[in-house]
Amino acid sequence: AQKITQTQPGMFVQEKEAVTLDCTYDTSDQSYGLFWYKQPSSGEMIFLIYQGSYDEQNATEGRYSLNFQKARKSANLVISASQLGDSAMYFCAMRGLSGSARQLTFGSGTQLTVLP
Amino acid sequence: DADVTQTPRNRITKTGKRIMLECSQTKGHDRMYWYRQDPGLGLRLIYYSFDVKDINKGEISDGYSVSRQAQAKFSLSLESAIPNQTALYFCATSDAGTGKDEQFFGPGTRLTVL
């Protein structure tokens, strides 16, 4: 079974500062994918970034980067130069590559508030 | 624009009523999913379908059924709604042909069961 743990229910960051949102995972699969999604107050789910378990480089997408530490089973999201529009709920998710593990399993989320 | 749409966006119903939530996509994706979101619990998978003839139960399928009418349409039914099915429901799609198989979400349906 897959499990995602996000231990920070809420985080605050000052505008223009960087922030790290924590995510740890547990899986018996050798191959898997890790995802981060953003959910603003309007409710939609927005895909941010993906990391494959065999990717040697940490993923980056603009101001988002994923700090992937495979041995620690962690996949933290780093947002650089925070903006007020980054205030939202952030979900970490993972997907295995075989059988029932092909579905996405989500963490409980972290509510990020960017302060002016 | 290629998109994932859900109807209705909001629905209030009474205990015991049959409800159908519909999802359509113009992305041409083969895989479709239904999730529910409850406060503090993230998203949980109800059912998923990897093609028209493939339907699979997710983590919390009890009390729900689905129908994949076509590649582009995936409906979720609550045969006899109960108050603890009050939640935000999301449909999602993905393309098996991509390596990461990222999921694209619809705007959500807010369902209230009284």
Tab-separated table of C-alpha atoms in Angstrom:
chain	number	residue	atom	x	y	z
A	1	ALA	CA	0.000	0.000	0.000
A	2	GLN	CA	1.071	3.536	-0.682
A	3	LYS	CA	0.997	6.307	1.875
A	4	ILE	CA	1.729	10.026	1.693
A	5	THR	CA	2.344	12.099	4.805
A	6	GLN	CA	2.240	15.879	4.945
A	7	THR	CA	2.996	16.919	8.508
A	8	GLN	CA	2.419	20.669	8.143
A	9	PRO	CA	-1.301	21.477	8.232
A	10	GLY	CA	-0.504	25.186	7.823
A	11	MET	CA	2.500	27.288	6.858
A	12	PHE	CA	3.137	31.023	6.688
A	13	VAL	CA	5.758	32.746	4.568
A	14	GLN	CA	6.627	36.339	3.905
A	15	GLU	CA	6.188	37.578	0.353
A	16	LYS	CA	9.377	37.168	-1.735
A	17	GLU	CA	10.801	34.585	0.672
A	18	ALA	CA	11.299	30.893	-0.163
A	19	VAL	CA	9.267	28.176	1.549
A	20	THR	CA	9.564	24.397	1.767
A	21	LEU	CA	6.512	22.175	2.067
A	22	ASP	CA	7.273	18.722	3.431
A	23	CYS	CA	6.159	15.405	1.982
A	24	THR	CA	7.219	11.894	2.930
A	25	TYR	CA	5.981	8.729	1.283
A	26	ASP	CA	5.926	5.016	1.767
A	27	THR	CA	5.718	2.431	-0.983
A	28	SER	CA	6.998	-1.029	-1.815
A	29	ASP	CA	7.166	-0.187	-5.531
A	30	GLN	CA	10.579	0.294	-7.117
A	31	SER	CA	9.166	2.620	-9.777
A	32	TYR	CA	6.808	5.433	-8.899
A	33	GLY	CA	5.996	9.040	-9.609
A	34	LEU	CA	5.607	11.931	-7.204
A	35	PHE	CA	3.373	14.934	-7.886
A	36	TRP	CA	2.501	18.241	-6.306
A	37	TYR	CA	-0.845	19.945	-6.885
A	38	LYS	CA	-2.074	23.382	-5.841
A	39	GLN	CA	-5.669	24.043	-4.807
A	40	PRO	CA	-6.565	27.745	-4.509
A	41	SER	CA	-9.629	28.864	-2.600
A	42	SER	CA	-11.635	28.648	-5.829
A	43	GLY	CA	-11.308	24.857	-5.538
A	44	GLU	CA	-9.659	23.670	-8.751
A	45	MET	CA	-6.671	21.312	-8.649
A	46	ILE	CA	-3.639	22.595	-10.538
A	47	PHE	CA	-0.704	20.325	-11.413
A	48	LEU	CA	2.634	21.898	-10.428
A	49	ILE	CA	5.520	19.477	-10.737
A	50	TYR	CA	6.449	15.809	-11.226
A	51	GLN	CA	9.410	13.660	-10.155
A	52	GLY	CA	9.996	10.122	-11.351
A	53	SER	CA	11.671	7.729	-8.948
A	54	TYR	CA	14.497	7.061	-11.409
A	55	ASP	CA	15.045	10.688	-12.356
A	56	GLU	CA	18.556	11.632	-11.317
A	57	GLN	CA	17.935	15.360	-11.318
A	58	ASN	CA	15.506	17.135	-9.041
A	59	ALA	CA	12.541	18.449	-10.996
A	60	THR	CA	12.104	22.180	-11.502
A	61	GLU	CA	9.247	24.188	-13.022
A	62	GLY	CA	9.744	27.920	-12.846
A	63	ARG	CA	9.619	28.960	-9.179
A	64	TYR	CA	8.804	25.394	-8.094
A	65	SER	CA	11.413	22.758	-7.405
A	66	LEU	CA	11.149	19.338	-5.884
A	67	ASN	CA	13.790	18.299	-3.358
A	68	PHE	CA	13.776	14.541	-3.907
A	69	GLN	CA	15.647	12.414	-1.378
A	70	LYS	CA	14.956	8.826	-2.315
A	71	ALA	CA	16.740	7.188	0.626
A	72	ARG	CA	14.720	9.305	3.044
A	73	LYS	CA	11.536	8.829	0.995
A	74	SER	CA	10.911	12.525	0.941
A	75	ALA	CA	9.735	14.801	-1.876
A	76	ASN	CA	9.571	18.327	-0.518
A	77	LEU	CA	8.245	21.193	-2.627
A	78	VAL	CA	10.286	24.387	-2.618
A	79	ILE	CA	8.631	27.604	-3.764
A	80	SER	CA	11.079	30.406	-4.356
A	81	ALA	CA	10.228	34.121	-4.222
A	82	SER	CA	6.713	33.577	-2.812
A	83	GLN	CA	3.883	35.642	-4.214
A	84	LEU	CA	0.503	36.481	-2.693
A	85	GLY	CA	-1.103	34.313	-5.357
A	86	ASP	CA	0.747	31.291	-3.975
A	87	SER	CA	-1.608	31.253	-0.981
A	88	ALA	CA	-3.432	27.952	-1.406
A	89	MET	CA	-3.661	24.348	-0.268
A	90	TYR	CA	-0.836	22.171	-1.584
A	91	PHE	CA	-1.127	18.418	-2.006
A	92	CYS	CA	1.632	15.872	-2.464
A	93	ALA	CA	0.652	12.690	-4.298
A	94	MET	CA	2.292	9.548	-5.566
A	95	ARG	CA	1.530	6.903	-8.153
A	96	GLY	CA	3.042	3.481	-8.503
A	97	LEU	CA	3.494	1.844	-11.868
A	98	SER	CA	1.914	-1.556	-11.340
A	99	GLY	CA	-1.471	-2.969	-10.453
A	100	SER	CA	-3.639	-1.032	-8.052
A	101	ALA	CA	-0.699	1.215	-7.227
A	102	ARG	CA	-1.240	2.958	-10.576
A	103	GLN	CA	-3.806	5.184	-8.902
A	104	LEU	CA	-2.798	8.459	-7.262
A	105	THR	CA	-2.617	8.550	-3.474
A	106	PHE	CA	-2.833	12.025	-1.927
A	107	GLY	CA	-1.578	13.471	1.312
A	108	SER	CA	-3.841	15.544	3.547
A	109	GLY	CA	-2.400	18.824	2.307
A	110	THR	CA	-0.641	21.924	3.614
A	111	GLN	CA	-2.393	25.305	3.694
A	112	LEU	CA	0.150	27.951	2.679
A	113	THR	CA	-0.463	31.603	3.480
A	114	VAL	CA	1.795	34.241	1.946
A	115	LEU	CA	1.977	37.397	4.036
A	116	PRO	CA	2.463	40.846	2.443
B	1	ASP	CA	-9.492	24.486	-25.259
B	2	ALA	CA	-9.221	20.813	-24.386
B	3	ASP	CA	-10.838	20.519	-21.017
B	4	VAL	CA	-12.447	18.461	-18.260
B	5	THR	CA	-15.973	19.539	-17.382
B	6	GLN	CA	-18.269	18.434	-14.585
B	7	THR	CA	-22.017	18.830	-14.221
B	8	PRO	CA	-23.631	19.952	-12.046
B	9	ARG	CA	-21.206	22.259	-10.232
B	10	ASN	CA	-23.361	22.375	-7.141
B	11	ARG	CA	-26.157	20.088	-5.971
B	12	ILE	CA	-28.263	19.899	-2.847
B	13	THR	CA	-30.310	16.751	-2.404
B	14	LYS	CA	-32.107	14.762	0.260
B	15	THR	CA	-31.241	11.490	1.924
B	16	GLY	CA	-32.311	8.503	-0.152
B	17	LYS	CA	-32.335	10.271	-3.520
B	18	ARG	CA	-30.440	8.955	-6.543
B	19	ILE	CA	-27.839	11.356	-7.842
B	20	MET	CA	-25.674	11.273	-10.951
B	21	LEU	CA	-22.585	13.401	-11.422
B	22	GLU	CA	-21.273	13.662	-14.944
B	23	CYS	CA	-17.804	14.214	-16.326
B	24	SER	CA	-16.805	14.945	-19.898
B	25	GLN	CA	-13.385	15.563	-21.385
B	26	THR	CA	-12.095	16.837	-24.690
B	27	LYS	CA	-8.460	15.971	-23.983
B	28	GLY	CA	-8.615	12.623	-25.747
B	29	HIS	CA	-7.303	10.890	-22.646
B	30	ASP	CA	-8.028	7.213	-22.089
B	31	ARG	CA	-7.948	7.209	-18.296
B	32	MET	CA	-10.605	8.778	-16.080
B	33	TYR	CA	-11.045	8.977	-12.306
B	34	TRP	CA	-13.516	10.047	-9.632
B	35	TYR	CA	-12.330	11.431	-6.282
B	36	ARG	CA	-14.012	12.918	-3.271
B	37	GLN	CA	-12.465	15.571	-1.043
B	38	ASP	CA	-13.364	16.008	2.597
B	39	PRO	CA	-11.832	18.699	4.824
B	40	GLY	CA	-8.531	17.542	6.309
B	41	LEU	CA	-8.474	14.285	4.331
B	42	GLY	CA	-7.141	15.284	0.936
B	43	LEU	CA	-8.543	13.503	-2.106
B	44	ARG	CA	-9.602	9.882	-1.989
B	45	LEU	CA	-10.171	7.737	-5.046
B	46	ILE	CA	-13.667	6.344	-5.578
B	47	TYR	CA	-13.415	4.625	-8.982
B	48	TYR	CA	-11.106	4.709	-11.962
B	49	SER	CA	-11.254	3.553	-15.561
B	50	PHE	CA	-8.271	2.967	-17.826
B	51	ASP	CA	-10.411	2.504	-20.918
B	52	VAL	CA	-14.063	2.102	-21.851
B	53	LYS	CA	-14.181	-1.570	-20.854
B	54	ASP	CA	-12.081	-1.217	-17.713
B	55	ILE	CA	-13.650	-0.133	-14.402
B	56	ASN	CA	-11.873	-0.457	-11.063
B	57	LYS	CA	-12.816	0.269	-7.483
B	58	GLY	CA	-10.776	2.762	-5.584
B	59	GLU	CA	-10.224	3.281	-1.887
B	60	ILE	CA	-13.822	4.266	-1.031
B	61	SER	CA	-16.205	2.769	-3.602
B	62	ASP	CA	-18.974	1.639	-1.213
B	63	GLY	CA	-22.213	3.511	-1.895
B	64	TYR	CA	-21.085	4.599	-5.373
B	65	SER	CA	-21.263	3.215	-8.893
B	66	VAL	CA	-19.849	4.440	-12.188
B	67	SER	CA	-20.470	4.176	-15.896
B	68	ARG	CA	-17.965	4.813	-18.689
B	69	GLN	CA	-20.333	5.589	-21.544
B	70	ALA	CA	-17.597	6.548	-23.984
B	71	GLN	CA	-13.933	7.423	-23.914
B	72	ALA	CA	-14.886	11.014	-23.137
B	73	LYS	CA	-17.627	10.418	-20.535
B	74	PHE	CA	-17.462	8.972	-17.034
B	75	SER	CA	-20.439	9.252	-14.678
B	76	LEU	CA	-20.614	8.727	-10.929
B	77	SER	CA	-23.881	7.653	-9.294
B	78	LEU	CA	-25.025	7.654	-5.715
B	79	GLU	CA	-27.917	5.189	-5.707
B	80	SER	CA	-29.286	6.308	-2.339
B	81	ALA	CA	-27.521	9.398	-1.062
B	82	ILE	CA	-26.679	9.746	2.631
B	83	PRO	CA	-25.439	12.806	4.565
B	84	ASN	CA	-21.860	11.535	4.944
B	85	GLN	CA	-21.548	11.638	1.153
B	86	THR	CA	-21.602	15.409	1.411
B	87	ALA	CA	-18.259	16.390	-0.141
B	88	LEU	CA	-16.481	17.994	-3.067
B	89	TYR	CA	-16.243	15.553	-5.972
B	90	PHE	CA	-13.570	15.744	-8.643
B	91	CYS	CA	-13.267	14.025	-11.975
B	92	ALA	CA	-9.794	13.690	-13.474
B	93	THR	CA	-8.245	12.375	-16.671
B	94	SER	CA	-4.802	11.221	-17.704
B	95	ASP	CA	-2.981	9.994	-20.774
B	96	ALA	CA	-1.365	6.584	-20.464
B	97	GLY	CA	0.968	7.475	-23.321
B	98	THR	CA	2.947	10.000	-21.294
B	99	GLY	CA	5.647	8.872	-18.914
B	100	LYS	CA	4.349	10.741	-15.914
B	101	ASP	CA	0.640	10.116	-16.540
B	102	GLU	CA	-0.253	13.343	-14.749
B	103	GLN	CA	-3.894	13.828	-13.923
B	104	PHE	CA	-5.917	16.831	-15.049
B	105	PHE	CA	-8.833	17.732	-12.835
B	106	GLY	CA	-12.266	19.107	-13.538
B	107	PRO	CA	-13.575	22.088	-11.556
B	108	GLY	CA	-15.347	19.928	-8.978
B	109	THR	CA	-18.958	19.310	-7.951
B	110	ARG	CA	-20.016	20.383	-4.480
B	111	LEU	CA	-22.654	17.925	-3.260
B	112	THR	CA	-24.710	18.433	-0.124
B	113	VAL	CA	-26.948	15.641	1.166
B	114	LEU	CA	-29.500	16.793	3.721
